[in-house]
Amino acid sequence: MWERPAVAESTVPHGLAKTVAAALPGLWYCLHLPASLWDLVDVDAWKLKAAQNLRLDHNILLVPIDMFDDDLLGCHLQHHHPVVTVCPDELLDEARQRASALGFVLPTTPYSQLSDGTLTAHWNAIHEHFIPDLPALTGEVSLTRRLDLAPLTLPHRRLARQMGWLTAELAVQDTSMSRAFTQALHGQTLLAATARLEREGASSREADRRFPQTIKEEAARLRVPVALGLPGTAPAYARNAYDSELRRRTGPQPAASPDDTWSVTLHERPDHMVERAAIEFAVTHQAIASSGLGLMLPTVPPDAFVILAELERHFLTSHSSAAVRRLLTRLNDAAQPLWSKELTAAMQRASHLTVFSNFPLGLLTMPGDSAPLCARLPVAYRPLEPLTRAVQHQVSAPPSISLNHTIKVLVAQCIPLSDPVGRISREGWNVARETTAPEAATLTIIQAETLTLEALQQAVAKHRPDILVISAHGTMVGNMAALVIGDEPHLDLGLDRVPPVIMLSACHVAPRGSGAVAITDLLLREGALAVLGTQVPVEVTRNAILMGRFLVYLAEEIVKPGQFTTILDVWHHVQTSNAVNDILDGSPHLKAWATSTTINGHPVIVEFMSSRAKGQLRLPHVYEDTERVLGEIADEQGQGDRVRNWFRRPGYVPESLFYVFAGRPDRIYLSSLTAQAERTRPGR
């Protein structure tokens, strides 16, 4: 709850409105309250582990005081249980009256009263109001002191309370990043071990006997959701947005800062501390929702953005494999300070990654790997600029959806047929429709001619697709990456009903190096749940094949569920398994060789995909391993040296990795939540 003045000032450089910053003490306090009724009672460990896939967010309503009334919020609150209002002291009387009229069950609390005692009273009152007949969890609750460590410590403290681990050690909050990470990781291992023994139906005596060994086994295979906060703005953006005096007020920030503590006046601190608190809030909110791990990283080095911009510009010309490799190496070198031992350890155990940043962390290669991070695990991006919008989006998390029905895909053709790219696009999508024809009962593809914005809007309104594919040219208008519909660039589509998933089959609609305002991010503001965009120009045929494969796997998952949980998982599989196509498309020689016959009588590409690649490709080394397997096939033909030379000269570009999945693709499931819970139930 905050007061909205006529003119809103913002922090520098990420752009957090000072009026929204004033809500940060209350937002942080709300993160310490129950997110769901599960937080109030004893829950089996296997359910807690399964819930990591369900994203049980805190439902926080962030509104200015003049919007806190029934006319604007009544419909929204009909679907929720209004519990408590928190506000600055000067708004107490008005907020109390408005909260009472809206049916909030607990008294309105001003900032000055927020304390450990108030927090305990709120937990007790919420339990008494909603589930008085069930026994409450034991153990104290207290406010987090160190905000920089909160993405690790707060999810762990909630888990510890559920599991009955509360000790004097948990109350110690003045600790190091290393100690907090070790403690949180150990808690995740204990949860996984306990959940496994429960699912296997082990008796108490058997569980005690097996527990030490089970812990070792689960530590080796542990996978948990990870959220990262990675601040930093592109120097080109800062030069355009701020004068030299404002730029001098900004600077690099470390991953941890002992001065970064909670207080009811934290919004009155310098800009860089306020922005830290806002980004840490978003990361902590996400980590709690998935009961996973969260980490704050240091600011992206400016040189990393500069090199990224150079890399993205290089693709606008006749790019070469050698140059792309050199630029990726320089990018890794510039971003080397980001790789702490905690980040490396978290990536080794991450099931998927949510990155709050304007920088494509997935393009970096983790020490010890040979392929970029986005090949190792699924990555979803939440843009940080403007930070006001990032905070608002985070607290207004939409409900998860399930595409466990017939998926309707609308392909909007925005490029004239007279354009060679438009002709190839239509041919490619005709092939995709034929390919998915056997799965027509679960996925339908409709093509529409949409050469004007109005035609696109009408097609979406008519067909109401689950997935909208926009086949268009991408273009830069100043520092804005737009879509060209017909012959007009657009940043705002103005759709009455925005499909949950939008896939932009267009070039460089999500550039990151120059800090451009991108259509990919703006579509999230229009209401899309997830948007897939490209960082660089992509070849139209390869792009159509990649997106067609994505749709085929979606359809197959609905028919035979169990391999993938969300569309982010499907995209990651398609992206990494496309490495062989990236390599073989590197030159006419490789393309021709891919269709040659192996000693087993099959085309090279068919033998690779059907048998030779199985069990041979490690995701952190997927390109290196793909080269090795292809080289072995070539050796059997007596062409090993020639083919390996083609890998280097002229070489290939890992084009499939230059895509950004922004928003919440991890919240779009391919089966119902009930079906997912059933698959993790003991005895299954």
XYZ file of C-alpha atoms in Angstrom:
684
model
C 0.000 0.000 0.000
C 1.459 3.367 -0.961
C 0.489 6.895 -1.901
C 0.696 7.795 -5.583
C 1.808 11.386 -6.177
C 1.267 13.259 -9.435
C 4.891 12.902 -10.527
C 6.845 9.701 -9.896
C 10.602 9.778 -9.624
C 12.665 6.672 -10.305
C 15.910 5.170 -9.117
C 18.946 4.886 -11.351
C 19.862 2.820 -13.324
C 17.121 0.137 -13.300
C 14.183 2.503 -12.937
C 12.220 1.753 -9.769
C 9.548 4.360 -9.105
C 10.143 5.944 -5.719
C 6.444 5.436 -4.969
C 6.821 1.678 -5.493
C 10.057 1.695 -3.518
C 8.038 3.005 -0.579
C 6.172 -0.322 -0.576
C 9.349 -2.417 -0.169
C 9.273 -2.674 3.659
C 5.728 -4.014 3.451
C 6.499 -6.340 0.535
C 9.391 -7.892 2.420
C 7.220 -8.327 5.496
C 4.583 -10.149 3.433
C 7.206 -12.658 2.262
C 7.459 -13.793 5.891
C 3.741 -14.603 6.075
C 2.191 -17.911 4.933
C 1.921 -18.298 1.158
C -0.682 -21.078 1.397
C -2.421 -23.194 4.023
C 0.360 -25.763 3.571
C 2.689 -23.392 5.397
C 0.540 -23.621 8.520
C 0.440 -27.379 9.121
C 2.612 -30.456 9.054
C 2.980 -31.745 5.477
C 4.622 -34.950 4.253
C 8.106 -34.450 2.828
C 7.172 -36.008 -0.511
C 4.464 -33.375 -0.917
C 6.916 -30.592 -0.110
C 9.325 -31.968 -2.711
C 6.561 -32.328 -5.306
C 5.400 -28.774 -4.611
C 8.687 -27.441 -5.999
C 7.094 -27.836 -9.430
C 3.860 -26.063 -8.495
C 5.120 -22.475 -7.869
C 3.054 -21.654 -4.770
C 3.559 -17.884 -4.820
C 2.627 -15.448 -2.117
C -0.466 -13.641 -3.351
C 0.455 -10.021 -2.684
C -1.730 -7.171 -3.893
C 0.434 -4.117 -4.582
C -1.805 -1.081 -5.157
C -1.755 2.668 -4.512
C -4.132 3.854 -1.825
C -6.514 5.540 -4.274
C -7.111 2.215 -6.064
C -7.815 0.322 -2.849
C -11.591 0.090 -3.218
C -14.333 -2.283 -4.276
C -14.914 -0.727 -7.698
C -11.407 -1.599 -8.851
C -10.550 -4.646 -6.739
C -13.883 -6.246 -5.907
C -13.867 -8.763 -8.780
C -10.256 -9.706 -8.056
C -10.823 -10.260 -4.343
C -13.826 -12.511 -5.002
C -11.344 -15.216 -6.001
C -9.053 -14.752 -2.986
C -9.157 -14.502 0.783
C -8.238 -10.931 1.864
C -6.114 -11.393 4.973
C -4.059 -8.389 6.060
C -3.134 -4.917 4.843
C 0.300 -3.383 5.475
C 0.922 0.307 4.818
C 3.080 3.336 5.693
C 2.044 4.994 8.961
C 0.724 8.146 7.306
C -1.842 6.076 5.360
C -3.055 4.034 8.337
C -6.458 5.610 8.931
C -7.496 5.588 5.290
C -6.072 2.100 4.657
C -7.867 0.735 7.727
C -11.236 2.012 6.509
C -10.716 0.720 2.975
C -9.454 -2.686 4.161
C -12.457 -3.122 6.416
C -14.842 -2.299 3.554
C -13.091 -4.920 1.379
C -13.386 -7.639 4.004
C -9.786 -8.063 5.158
C -9.918 -10.345 8.193
C -6.979 -9.002 10.225
C -6.360 -5.453 11.436
C -4.372 -3.131 9.158
C -0.738 -2.921 10.278
C 1.453 0.189 9.831
C 5.164 -0.051 9.111
C 6.128 1.161 12.568
C 4.532 -1.917 14.171
C 6.236 -4.509 11.930
C 8.335 -6.760 14.153
C 8.954 -10.366 15.132
C 6.085 -10.075 17.599
C 3.674 -8.810 14.947
C 4.790 -11.588 12.600
C 4.112 -14.271 15.204
C 0.705 -12.766 15.948
C -0.187 -12.756 12.248
C 0.782 -16.431 11.803
C -1.307 -17.400 14.814
C -4.294 -15.319 13.718
C -4.202 -16.696 10.158
C -4.097 -20.262 11.464
C -6.944 -19.601 13.880
C -9.103 -18.008 11.203
C -8.661 -20.575 8.417
C -7.859 -23.961 10.027
C -8.478 -23.750 13.793
C -9.151 -27.475 14.094
C -5.735 -28.537 12.786
C -2.612 -28.463 14.983
C -0.256 -25.605 14.197
C 3.406 -26.002 13.413
C 5.762 -25.376 16.281
C 8.788 -23.145 16.180
C 9.332 -19.412 16.145
C 9.061 -17.130 13.144
C 11.177 -14.021 12.788
C 12.002 -11.328 10.271
C 14.991 -11.695 7.988
C 17.801 -9.269 8.730
C 20.182 -9.731 5.792
C 18.330 -9.104 2.520
C 21.328 -10.108 0.394
C 21.192 -13.619 1.880
C 17.391 -13.840 2.072
C 17.006 -15.702 -1.274
C 18.843 -18.558 0.473
C 17.933 -18.184 4.122
C 14.214 -17.402 3.968
C 13.172 -20.434 1.835
C 15.399 -22.615 4.014
C 13.909 -21.320 7.276
C 10.401 -22.031 5.990
C 11.433 -25.531 4.961
C 13.179 -26.096 8.290
C 10.029 -25.149 10.168
C 7.989 -27.589 8.091
C 10.507 -30.367 8.655
C 11.003 -29.662 12.379
C 14.650 -28.702 12.039
C 14.481 -25.386 13.893
C 17.573 -24.964 16.054
C 19.521 -22.102 17.534
C 21.713 -22.207 14.424
C 18.810 -21.158 12.181
C 18.268 -18.024 14.226
C 21.805 -16.811 13.437
C 21.363 -14.486 10.470
C 24.688 -12.639 10.430
C 26.426 -15.239 8.341
C 28.327 -15.490 5.082
C 27.068 -16.300 1.596
C 29.076 -19.515 1.695
C 27.587 -20.665 4.990
C 24.040 -19.721 3.983
C 24.390 -21.608 0.698
C 25.843 -24.697 2.359
C 23.036 -24.733 4.915
C 20.303 -24.303 2.275
C 21.807 -26.964 0.014
C 22.039 -29.419 2.897
C 18.394 -28.749 3.716
C 17.414 -29.537 0.122
C 19.356 -32.802 0.315
C 17.645 -33.806 3.558
C 14.251 -33.008 2.021
C 15.010 -35.100 -1.078
C 16.206 -38.047 1.017
C 13.180 -37.932 3.338
C 10.770 -37.565 0.401
C 12.327 -40.546 -1.372
C 12.012 -42.813 1.644
C 8.393 -41.740 2.077
C 7.596 -42.474 -1.561
C 9.202 -45.883 -1.233
C 7.050 -46.638 1.812
C 9.976 -47.263 4.163
C 9.041 -47.977 7.778
C 10.458 -45.761 10.517
C 13.079 -48.356 11.439
C 14.056 -48.958 7.817
C 14.182 -45.233 7.108
C 16.551 -44.653 10.046
C 18.810 -47.435 8.788
C 18.859 -46.261 5.179
C 18.943 -42.521 5.820
C 22.756 -41.947 5.752
C 23.165 -43.806 2.467
C 20.067 -42.176 0.974
C 21.455 -38.752 1.827
C 24.668 -39.563 -0.068
C 22.726 -40.782 -3.082
C 20.378 -37.796 -3.131
C 23.267 -35.351 -2.717
C 24.780 -36.779 -5.903
C 21.608 -36.458 -7.959
C 19.924 -33.474 -6.300
C 17.974 -31.155 -8.602
C 16.140 -28.065 -7.317
C 14.728 -24.885 -8.890
C 17.168 -21.967 -8.771
C 16.408 -18.240 -9.033
C 19.128 -15.680 -9.723
C 19.254 -11.907 -9.422
C 21.737 -10.437 -11.881
C 21.683 -6.608 -11.883
C 23.302 -4.447 -14.507
C 22.358 -2.237 -17.434
C 23.931 -1.970 -20.853
C 26.265 1.054 -21.092
C 24.558 2.042 -24.358
C 21.204 2.155 -22.569
C 22.608 4.186 -19.681
C 24.111 6.731 -22.082
C 20.754 7.177 -23.802
C 18.654 7.230 -20.628
C 20.752 9.213 -18.119
C 23.031 12.211 -18.140
C 26.618 11.966 -16.970
C 25.809 13.121 -13.453
C 23.220 10.379 -12.954
C 25.560 7.772 -14.445
C 28.236 8.736 -11.935
C 25.820 7.783 -9.135
C 25.755 4.189 -10.367
C 28.423 1.577 -10.002
C 29.062 -2.128 -9.674
C 27.548 -3.926 -6.709
C 28.900 -7.052 -4.978
C 26.869 -10.220 -4.532
C 26.719 -9.732 -0.774
C 26.643 -6.570 1.346
C 26.411 -6.695 5.170
C 24.738 -3.268 5.118
C 21.882 -4.640 3.024
C 19.450 -5.194 5.903
C 15.698 -4.967 6.397
C 14.133 -1.995 8.096
C 10.899 -0.041 7.823
C 12.876 2.794 6.217
C 14.856 0.770 3.685
C 13.156 2.680 0.832
C 14.849 5.876 2.002
C 18.351 4.578 1.248
C 20.499 5.514 -1.790
C 19.302 4.265 -5.163
C 21.691 1.339 -5.432
C 20.567 -0.066 -2.052
C 16.882 0.419 -2.859
C 17.328 -1.348 -6.183
C 19.181 -4.173 -4.463
C 16.283 -4.638 -2.066
C 13.786 -4.718 -4.945
C 15.743 -7.270 -6.997
C 16.392 -9.390 -3.911
C 12.685 -9.290 -3.155
C 11.837 -10.650 -6.604
C 14.435 -13.429 -6.344
C 13.343 -14.359 -2.802
C 9.680 -14.359 -3.832
C 10.511 -16.789 -6.645
C 12.730 -18.995 -4.457
C 10.016 -19.296 -1.798
C 7.360 -20.096 -4.410
C 9.401 -23.041 -5.692
C 10.886 -23.925 -2.296
C 14.266 -23.819 -4.006
C 17.490 -21.848 -3.958
C 18.016 -18.169 -4.724
C 21.220 -16.225 -5.231
C 22.104 -12.593 -5.734
C 25.009 -12.138 -8.139
C 27.289 -9.134 -8.573
C 26.552 -6.542 -11.239
C 27.215 -7.647 -14.817
C 30.555 -6.116 -15.869
C 29.940 -3.340 -18.449
C 32.425 -4.968 -20.843
C 30.189 -8.041 -20.986
C 27.333 -5.936 -22.386
C 29.688 -4.248 -24.856
C 30.961 -7.584 -26.172
C 27.423 -8.969 -26.288
C 26.361 -5.986 -28.409
C 29.299 -6.634 -30.714
C 28.276 -10.291 -30.983
C 24.671 -9.392 -31.808
C 25.812 -6.857 -34.429
C 28.106 -9.451 -35.979
C 25.070 -11.577 -36.864
C 23.676 -8.709 -38.941
C 26.420 -9.346 -41.487
C 27.714 -12.542 -43.073
C 28.804 -13.945 -39.751
C 31.583 -16.491 -39.500
C 31.929 -19.409 -37.131
C 35.433 -18.386 -36.082
C 34.361 -14.843 -35.235
C 31.354 -16.042 -33.221
C 33.590 -18.430 -31.262
C 36.047 -15.625 -30.515
C 33.287 -13.304 -29.364
C 31.747 -15.970 -27.129
C 35.170 -16.579 -25.605
C 35.612 -12.853 -24.964
C 32.122 -12.738 -23.465
C 32.995 -15.551 -21.075
C 36.231 -13.830 -20.097
C 34.453 -10.534 -19.400
C 31.780 -12.246 -17.281
C 34.217 -14.434 -15.345
C 33.722 -12.455 -12.072
C 30.141 -13.752 -11.902
C 31.243 -17.351 -11.364
C 31.503 -17.753 -7.616
C 31.791 -21.231 -6.139
C 28.195 -20.898 -4.926
C 26.895 -20.082 -8.416
C 28.800 -22.994 -9.925
C 27.493 -25.382 -7.280
C 23.935 -24.102 -7.741
C 24.097 -24.616 -11.519
C 25.297 -28.180 -11.031
C 22.164 -28.929 -8.998
C 19.572 -26.764 -10.756
C 16.521 -28.391 -12.304
C 15.728 -25.152 -14.096
C 16.784 -21.540 -13.834
C 14.847 -18.295 -13.452
C 17.056 -15.281 -14.168
C 16.000 -11.776 -13.149
C 18.244 -9.798 -15.450
C 18.689 -7.873 -18.673
C 21.713 -10.023 -19.494
C 21.394 -13.456 -21.186
C 23.272 -15.495 -18.608
C 22.468 -18.652 -20.571
C 24.987 -17.668 -23.262
C 27.864 -17.953 -20.791
C 29.755 -21.205 -20.441
C 30.187 -22.478 -16.896
C 33.748 -23.398 -15.888
C 34.307 -27.038 -16.819
C 31.627 -27.082 -19.528
C 32.123 -26.701 -23.269
C 28.562 -25.613 -24.176
C 26.744 -22.502 -22.911
C 24.653 -22.690 -19.766
C 21.331 -22.750 -21.662
C 22.366 -26.136 -23.045
C 22.933 -27.499 -19.549
C 19.486 -26.603 -18.169
C 16.234 -24.776 -19.018
C 16.409 -21.000 -18.527
C 13.525 -18.536 -18.178
C 14.208 -14.793 -18.130
C 12.404 -12.060 -16.193
C 13.543 -8.667 -17.534
C 14.599 -6.138 -14.895
C 14.010 -2.900 -16.759
C 12.061 -1.021 -15.745
C 12.388 -2.397 -12.232
C 8.966 -1.025 -11.314
C 7.382 -3.353 -13.865
C 9.529 -6.286 -12.738
C 8.330 -5.933 -9.141
C 4.706 -5.493 -10.190
C 4.853 -8.563 -12.433
C 6.442 -10.643 -9.719
C 3.804 -9.980 -7.080
C 0.902 -10.284 -9.532
C 1.847 -13.818 -10.528
C -0.929 -15.266 -12.713
C -2.189 -18.753 -11.964
C -0.453 -21.667 -13.635
C -2.201 -23.084 -16.671
C -2.330 -26.585 -18.135
C -2.221 -27.306 -21.857
C -3.556 -30.815 -21.286
C -6.142 -30.474 -24.027
C -6.078 -29.952 -27.781
C -3.596 -27.136 -28.349
C -4.591 -24.581 -30.952
C -1.659 -22.896 -32.705
C -2.168 -19.826 -34.871
C 0.649 -18.971 -37.278
C 0.262 -15.325 -38.273
C 2.017 -14.675 -41.574
C 3.071 -11.028 -41.440
C 5.561 -11.120 -44.344
C 4.169 -10.626 -47.868
C 4.269 -13.665 -50.132
C 6.278 -11.628 -52.618
C 9.133 -11.550 -50.087
C 11.344 -14.676 -50.448
C 11.424 -15.018 -46.666
C 7.616 -14.921 -46.578
C 7.413 -17.666 -49.198
C 9.917 -19.883 -47.373
C 8.135 -19.295 -44.072
C 4.817 -20.449 -45.502
C 6.445 -23.516 -47.014
C 8.126 -24.308 -43.720
C 4.896 -24.065 -41.771
C 3.114 -26.199 -44.350
C 5.716 -28.869 -43.634
C 5.241 -28.366 -39.882
C 1.495 -28.829 -40.262
C 2.024 -32.051 -42.221
C 4.507 -33.271 -39.636
C 2.078 -32.710 -36.794
C -0.853 -34.177 -38.754
C -0.648 -37.559 -36.951
C -1.148 -35.650 -33.690
C -4.048 -33.527 -34.983
C -6.235 -34.777 -32.156
C -3.969 -32.976 -29.685
C -2.527 -30.086 -31.718
C -3.882 -28.090 -34.638
C -1.981 -25.512 -36.682
C -3.886 -22.713 -38.413
C -2.164 -20.326 -40.817
C -3.569 -16.841 -41.320
C -2.559 -14.011 -43.641
C -2.023 -11.018 -41.333
C -0.323 -8.292 -43.340
C -1.757 -5.518 -41.166
C -1.997 -5.053 -37.418
C -5.782 -5.066 -37.702
C -5.705 -8.409 -39.551
C -3.481 -9.868 -36.826
C -5.822 -8.638 -34.095
C -8.847 -10.075 -35.907
C -7.179 -13.453 -36.475
C -6.290 -13.780 -32.792
C -9.807 -12.757 -31.745
C -11.342 -15.255 -34.169
C -9.215 -18.305 -33.410
C -8.347 -17.650 -29.728
C -5.128 -19.694 -29.916
C -3.223 -21.218 -27.021
C 0.022 -20.490 -28.879
C 0.481 -17.570 -31.251
C 3.375 -17.821 -33.709
C 4.139 -14.503 -35.408
C 6.167 -14.946 -38.589
C 7.551 -11.507 -39.307
C 10.659 -9.509 -39.924
C 12.344 -7.924 -36.942
C 13.689 -4.399 -37.143
C 15.366 -1.766 -34.999
C 13.596 1.581 -34.641
C 16.058 3.740 -32.772
C 16.785 1.712 -29.628
C 13.634 -0.394 -29.982
C 13.435 -3.928 -31.401
C 10.085 -4.133 -33.208
C 8.070 -6.512 -35.375
C 7.315 -5.583 -38.981
C 3.719 -6.416 -39.848
C 3.242 -5.969 -43.574
C 5.536 -2.993 -43.996
C 4.948 -1.231 -40.662
C 7.040 -1.686 -37.477
C 5.073 -2.297 -34.267
C 5.951 -2.534 -30.575
C 2.364 -2.762 -29.300
C 0.020 -5.386 -30.774
C -3.096 -4.240 -28.894
C -4.627 -7.720 -28.678
C -7.961 -7.976 -26.863
C -7.120 -11.451 -25.630
C -3.405 -12.153 -25.410
C -2.550 -15.863 -25.884
C -0.581 -17.368 -22.996
C 2.329 -18.311 -25.287
C 3.702 -16.140 -28.092
C 6.551 -17.375 -30.281
C 8.229 -14.707 -32.388
C 9.474 -16.301 -35.583
C 11.458 -13.184 -36.398
C 15.017 -11.901 -36.348
C 16.650 -10.089 -33.402
C 13.481 -9.279 -31.453
C 15.173 -9.818 -28.082
C 18.614 -8.176 -28.319
C 20.314 -7.592 -24.978
C 23.708 -6.025 -25.596
C 22.573 -2.466 -26.318
C 19.747 -2.395 -23.771
C 17.147 -2.028 -26.507
C 13.448 -1.907 -25.654
C 12.363 -5.259 -27.110
C 8.977 -6.432 -28.368
C 9.682 -9.737 -26.573
C 9.574 -8.006 -23.197
C 6.739 -5.653 -24.085
C 4.440 -8.562 -24.953
C 4.755 -9.696 -21.344
C 3.315 -6.333 -20.314
C 0.404 -6.891 -22.714
C -0.467 -10.063 -20.825
C 1.425 -12.957 -22.418
C 2.589 -15.543 -19.913
C 5.635 -16.573 -21.940
C 7.314 -15.117 -25.040
C 10.006 -16.783 -27.149
C 12.255 -14.400 -29.075
C 15.572 -14.335 -30.884
C 18.649 -12.345 -29.916
C 20.097 -12.363 -33.418
C 18.974 -12.805 -37.035
C 18.097 -16.451 -37.674
C 17.789 -18.386 -40.924
C 14.116 -18.761 -41.800
C 14.181 -22.480 -42.708
C 16.133 -23.496 -39.604
C 13.833 -21.395 -37.445
C 10.727 -23.033 -38.921
C 12.206 -26.498 -38.327
C 13.086 -25.629 -34.746
C 9.621 -24.307 -33.932
C 7.958 -27.181 -35.782
C 9.880 -29.698 -33.693
C 8.787 -27.832 -30.563
C 5.135 -28.248 -31.527
C 5.573 -31.943 -32.374
C 7.020 -32.642 -28.936
C 4.187 -30.702 -27.301
C 1.628 -32.853 -29.100
C 3.425 -36.101 -28.289
C 3.684 -35.191 -24.609
C -0.062 -34.738 -24.351
C -0.654 -38.149 -25.964
C 2.000 -39.915 -23.883
C 2.676 -37.777 -20.795
C 5.607 -38.218 -18.489
C 8.724 -36.958 -20.283
C 8.186 -33.208 -19.865
C 6.441 -31.158 -17.202
C 6.278 -27.661 -18.716
C 6.712 -26.035 -22.104
C 10.085 -24.744 -20.839
C 11.220 -28.358 -20.498
C 10.044 -29.116 -24.041
C 11.813 -26.067 -25.437
C 15.065 -26.985 -23.713
C 14.955 -30.496 -25.172
C 14.285 -29.148 -28.669
C 16.970 -26.492 -28.333
C 19.706 -28.894 -27.227
C 18.748 -31.780 -29.514
C 19.008 -29.319 -32.410
C 22.785 -29.134 -31.945
C 23.266 -31.716 -34.685
C 21.299 -29.541 -37.124
C 23.348 -26.475 -36.158
C 26.510 -28.423 -36.940
C 25.358 -30.031 -40.189
C 23.929 -26.740 -41.480
C 27.373 -25.179 -41.101
C 28.364 -25.671 -44.730
C 27.138 -27.196 -48.014
C 29.741 -29.955 -47.558
C 28.312 -30.963 -44.175
C 24.739 -30.793 -45.482
C 25.620 -33.101 -48.347
C 27.498 -35.488 -46.068
C 24.514 -35.650 -43.696
C 22.506 -37.363 -46.441
C 25.260 -39.794 -47.402
C 24.916 -43.479 -46.560
C 26.592 -45.034 -43.518
C 28.013 -48.542 -43.410
C 24.644 -49.612 -41.994
C 22.814 -48.360 -45.055
C 21.134 -45.350 -43.438
C 21.617 -41.616 -44.071
C 24.064 -40.128 -41.571
C 21.456 -37.857 -39.955
C 18.972 -40.715 -39.578
C 21.506 -43.045 -37.988
C 22.694 -40.313 -35.640
C 19.196 -39.504 -34.398
C 17.778 -43.015 -34.322
C 20.597 -44.886 -32.618
C 24.092 -43.454 -32.395
C 23.338 -40.386 -30.258
C 21.367 -42.224 -27.578
C 23.176 -42.023 -24.240
C 26.183 -40.332 -25.844
C 25.385 -36.641 -25.499
C 26.077 -34.782 -22.256
C 24.133 -31.522 -22.147
C 27.043 -29.439 -20.766
C 29.083 -30.715 -23.739
C 26.342 -31.295 -26.288
C 28.145 -29.734 -29.265
C 31.465 -31.360 -28.419
C 29.804 -34.765 -27.981
C 27.747 -34.364 -31.154
C 30.943 -33.670 -33.094
C 32.518 -36.775 -31.549
C 29.652 -39.086 -32.507
C 29.448 -37.659 -36.031
C 33.207 -38.054 -36.314
C 32.917 -41.736 -35.379
C 30.334 -42.252 -38.130
C 32.634 -40.455 -40.576
C 35.580 -42.648 -39.493
C 33.589 -45.732 -40.458
C 33.116 -44.210 -43.919
C 36.803 -43.358 -44.193
C 36.003 -39.619 -44.095
C 36.817 -38.767 -40.490
C 39.571 -36.204 -41.090
C 37.628 -34.452 -43.841
C 34.441 -34.141 -41.797
C 36.258 -32.970 -38.669
C 37.986 -30.314 -40.745
C 34.581 -29.099 -41.930
C 33.581 -28.688 -38.288
C 36.328 -26.057 -38.022
C 36.524 -24.660 -41.563
C 34.189 -23.072 -42.383
C 32.714 -24.254 -39.066
C 29.211 -23.725 -37.680
C 27.304 -21.390 -35.380
C 25.232 -22.662 -32.402
C 22.243 -20.676 -33.645
C 19.731 -22.645 -31.569
C 21.164 -21.146 -28.380
C 20.449 -17.527 -29.347
C 16.817 -17.664 -28.260
C 15.320 -16.087 -25.135
C 12.271 -17.548 -23.381
C 10.969 -14.647 -21.301
C 8.223 -14.618 -18.695
C 6.862 -17.737 -17.037
C 7.167 -20.712 -19.416
C 7.821 -22.808 -16.292
C 4.207 -22.169 -15.226
C 2.638 -23.597 -18.381
C 2.139 -27.281 -17.706
C 1.398 -30.111 -20.112
C -0.782 -32.026 -17.685
C -3.121 -31.041 -14.893
C -1.680 -30.280 -11.472
C -3.695 -33.218 -10.148
C -2.002 -35.571 -12.624
C 1.428 -34.248 -11.680
C 0.759 -34.757 -7.984
C -0.473 -38.279 -8.697
C 2.787 -39.177 -10.448
C 4.791 -38.258 -7.321
C 2.491 -39.953 -4.839
C 4.034 -42.790 -2.753
C 3.522 -46.160 -4.323
C 3.543 -44.794 -7.870
